[in-house]
Amino acid sequence: MIKTPKHSEGSSDPIQGWDEKKARSTVQSLAKGFRVLESFTAENDELTLSQIAATADLDPGTTFRMLNTLVDLGYVSRIPESRRFALTLKVLDLGFHAIARTDLRSIVRPILRSL
């Protein structure tokens, strides 16, 4: 079962509801690209173009171009025999960089003190 990620209160579109100033200072294409990436979950790790388009609330043409870009960059792979797409391990690089700069002790200390 495909689930639409919740990006904001009751909306699958994180840009919906932004004020005009915020909308002008953002790159909507980048937001759409992240919606494509966020379509993949542990339960839905291989998706067709139409499933991704529906989950990301994008038209198939835009989804196709986003996926081609993400494939070229190495973040998504094509699974030719099933016409599906999947995330690659390259997406972990982004998370590992965030983890590496995080001081785990400062995060855990208040939790341990409350025990």
mmCIF file of C-alpha atoms in Angstrom:
data_model
loop_
_atom_site.group_PDB
_atom_site.id
_atom_site.type_symbol
_atom_site.label_atom_id
_atom_site.label_comp_id
_atom_site.label_asym_id
_atom_site.label_seq_id
_atom_site.Cartn_x
_atom_site.Cartn_y
_atom_site.Cartn_z
ATOM 1 C CA MET A 1 0.000 0.000 0.000
ATOM 2 C CA ILE A 2 1.315 3.431 -0.950
ATOM 3 C CA LYS A 3 1.001 6.124 1.696
ATOM 4 C CA THR A 4 1.292 9.818 0.990
ATOM 5 C CA PRO A 5 3.774 11.481 3.347
ATOM 6 C CA LYS A 6 2.328 14.301 5.408
ATOM 7 C CA HIS A 7 4.348 17.452 4.837
ATOM 8 C CA SER A 8 2.157 19.941 6.658
ATOM 9 C CA GLU A 9 -1.130 20.061 8.487
ATOM 10 C CA GLY A 10 -3.519 18.002 6.379
ATOM 11 C CA SER A 11 -1.609 18.686 3.169
ATOM 12 C CA SER A 12 0.707 16.525 1.104
ATOM 13 C CA ASP A 13 2.141 19.695 -0.466
ATOM 14 C CA PRO A 14 4.750 21.428 1.727
ATOM 15 C CA ILE A 15 4.586 24.545 -0.426
ATOM 16 C CA GLN A 16 0.836 24.950 -0.082
ATOM 17 C CA GLY A 17 0.079 27.527 2.571
ATOM 18 C CA TRP A 18 3.455 29.265 2.343
ATOM 19 C CA ASP A 19 3.184 33.004 2.261
ATOM 20 C CA GLU A 20 4.228 34.811 -0.901
ATOM 21 C CA LYS A 21 7.568 35.980 0.548
ATOM 22 C CA LYS A 22 8.572 32.463 1.556
ATOM 23 C CA ALA A 23 7.475 31.061 -1.807
ATOM 24 C CA ARG A 24 9.674 33.612 -3.614
ATOM 25 C CA SER A 25 12.719 32.675 -1.538
ATOM 26 C CA THR A 26 12.523 28.943 -2.231
ATOM 27 C CA VAL A 27 13.212 26.677 -5.198
ATOM 28 C CA GLN A 28 10.032 24.745 -5.845
ATOM 29 C CA SER A 29 11.827 22.285 -8.141
ATOM 30 C CA LEU A 30 14.067 21.277 -5.256
ATOM 31 C CA ALA A 31 11.034 20.800 -3.017
ATOM 32 C CA LYS A 32 9.463 18.591 -5.686
ATOM 33 C CA GLY A 33 12.665 16.559 -5.923
ATOM 34 C CA PHE A 34 12.576 15.912 -2.196
ATOM 35 C CA ARG A 35 8.910 14.906 -2.458
ATOM 36 C CA VAL A 36 10.012 12.297 -5.005
ATOM 37 C CA LEU A 37 12.713 11.025 -2.622
ATOM 38 C CA GLU A 38 10.278 10.998 0.313
ATOM 39 C CA SER A 39 7.893 8.794 -1.678
ATOM 40 C CA PHE A 40 10.121 5.830 -0.874
ATOM 41 C CA THR A 41 9.599 4.166 2.493
ATOM 42 C CA ALA A 42 10.713 0.967 4.176
ATOM 43 C CA GLU A 43 7.387 -0.584 3.164
ATOM 44 C CA ASN A 44 7.497 0.848 -0.378
ATOM 45 C CA ASP A 45 11.148 0.660 -1.364
ATOM 46 C CA GLU A 46 10.531 -0.039 -5.073
ATOM 47 C CA LEU A 47 7.983 2.126 -6.862
ATOM 48 C CA THR A 48 6.745 2.697 -10.392
ATOM 49 C CA LEU A 49 6.720 6.140 -11.939
ATOM 50 C CA SER A 50 2.942 6.379 -11.531
ATOM 51 C CA GLN A 51 3.142 5.390 -7.850
ATOM 52 C CA ILE A 52 5.802 8.031 -7.222
ATOM 53 C CA ALA A 53 3.811 10.670 -9.120
ATOM 54 C CA ALA A 54 0.706 9.900 -7.064
ATOM 55 C CA THR A 55 2.551 9.829 -3.744
ATOM 56 C CA ALA A 56 4.506 13.028 -4.465
ATOM 57 C CA ASP A 57 1.389 14.701 -5.904
ATOM 58 C CA LEU A 58 3.189 15.538 -9.151
ATOM 59 C CA ASP A 59 2.265 15.036 -12.785
ATOM 60 C CA PRO A 60 3.960 12.053 -14.484
ATOM 61 C CA GLY A 61 6.064 14.246 -16.798
ATOM 62 C CA THR A 62 7.573 16.197 -13.912
ATOM 63 C CA THR A 63 8.084 12.972 -11.966
ATOM 64 C CA PHE A 64 9.833 11.388 -14.959
ATOM 65 C CA ARG A 65 12.252 14.326 -15.255
ATOM 66 C CA MET A 66 12.898 14.369 -11.504
ATOM 67 C CA LEU A 67 13.623 10.637 -11.515
ATOM 68 C CA ASN A 68 15.974 10.953 -14.510
ATOM 69 C CA THR A 69 17.896 13.666 -12.670
ATOM 70 C CA LEU A 70 18.058 11.621 -9.459
ATOM 71 C CA VAL A 71 19.221 8.559 -11.438
ATOM 72 C CA ASP A 72 21.933 10.651 -13.151
ATOM 73 C CA LEU A 73 23.060 11.959 -9.738
ATOM 74 C CA GLY A 74 23.138 8.435 -8.292
ATOM 75 C CA TYR A 75 20.415 8.826 -5.645
ATOM 76 C CA VAL A 76 17.860 6.604 -7.398
ATOM 77 C CA SER A 77 18.317 3.490 -9.528
ATOM 78 C CA ARG A 78 16.138 2.009 -12.252
ATOM 79 C CA ILE A 79 15.092 -1.612 -11.926
ATOM 80 C CA PRO A 80 14.605 -2.453 -15.619
ATOM 81 C CA GLU A 81 12.947 -5.851 -15.265
ATOM 82 C CA SER A 82 10.117 -4.411 -13.146
ATOM 83 C CA ARG A 83 10.003 -0.808 -14.480
ATOM 84 C CA ARG A 84 10.412 0.369 -10.901
ATOM 85 C CA PHE A 85 12.743 2.761 -9.138
ATOM 86 C CA ALA A 86 14.566 2.449 -5.806
ATOM 87 C CA LEU A 87 16.761 4.634 -3.626
ATOM 88 C CA THR A 88 20.481 3.912 -3.690
ATOM 89 C CA LEU A 89 22.877 3.900 -0.770
ATOM 90 C CA LYS A 90 24.073 7.346 -1.865
ATOM 91 C CA VAL A 91 21.108 8.865 0.009
ATOM 92 C CA LEU A 92 22.773 7.657 3.211
ATOM 93 C CA ASP A 93 25.688 10.012 2.549
ATOM 94 C CA LEU A 94 23.434 12.968 3.324
ATOM 95 C CA GLY A 95 22.346 11.439 6.620
ATOM 96 C CA PHE A 96 25.864 10.397 7.568
ATOM 97 C CA HIS A 97 27.110 13.963 7.107
ATOM 98 C CA ALA A 98 24.376 15.230 9.436
ATOM 99 C CA ILE A 99 25.120 12.526 12.006
ATOM 100 C CA ALA A 100 28.865 13.218 11.868
ATOM 101 C CA ARG A 101 28.379 16.856 12.847
ATOM 102 C CA THR A 102 25.943 16.066 15.646
ATOM 103 C CA ASP A 103 27.262 15.816 19.188
ATOM 104 C CA LEU A 104 25.406 12.721 20.343
ATOM 105 C CA ARG A 105 26.332 13.328 23.991
ATOM 106 C CA SER A 106 24.553 16.689 24.083
ATOM 107 C CA ILE A 107 21.416 15.070 22.689
ATOM 108 C CA VAL A 108 21.464 12.043 24.994
ATOM 109 C CA ARG A 109 22.572 13.781 28.222
ATOM 110 C CA PRO A 110 19.168 15.372 29.100
ATOM 111 C CA ILE A 111 17.402 12.100 28.382
ATOM 112 C CA LEU A 112 19.775 10.129 30.585
ATOM 113 C CA ARG A 113 19.479 12.684 33.388
ATOM 114 C CA SER A 114 15.697 12.365 33.366
ATOM 115 C CA LEU A 115 16.001 8.624 33.976
#
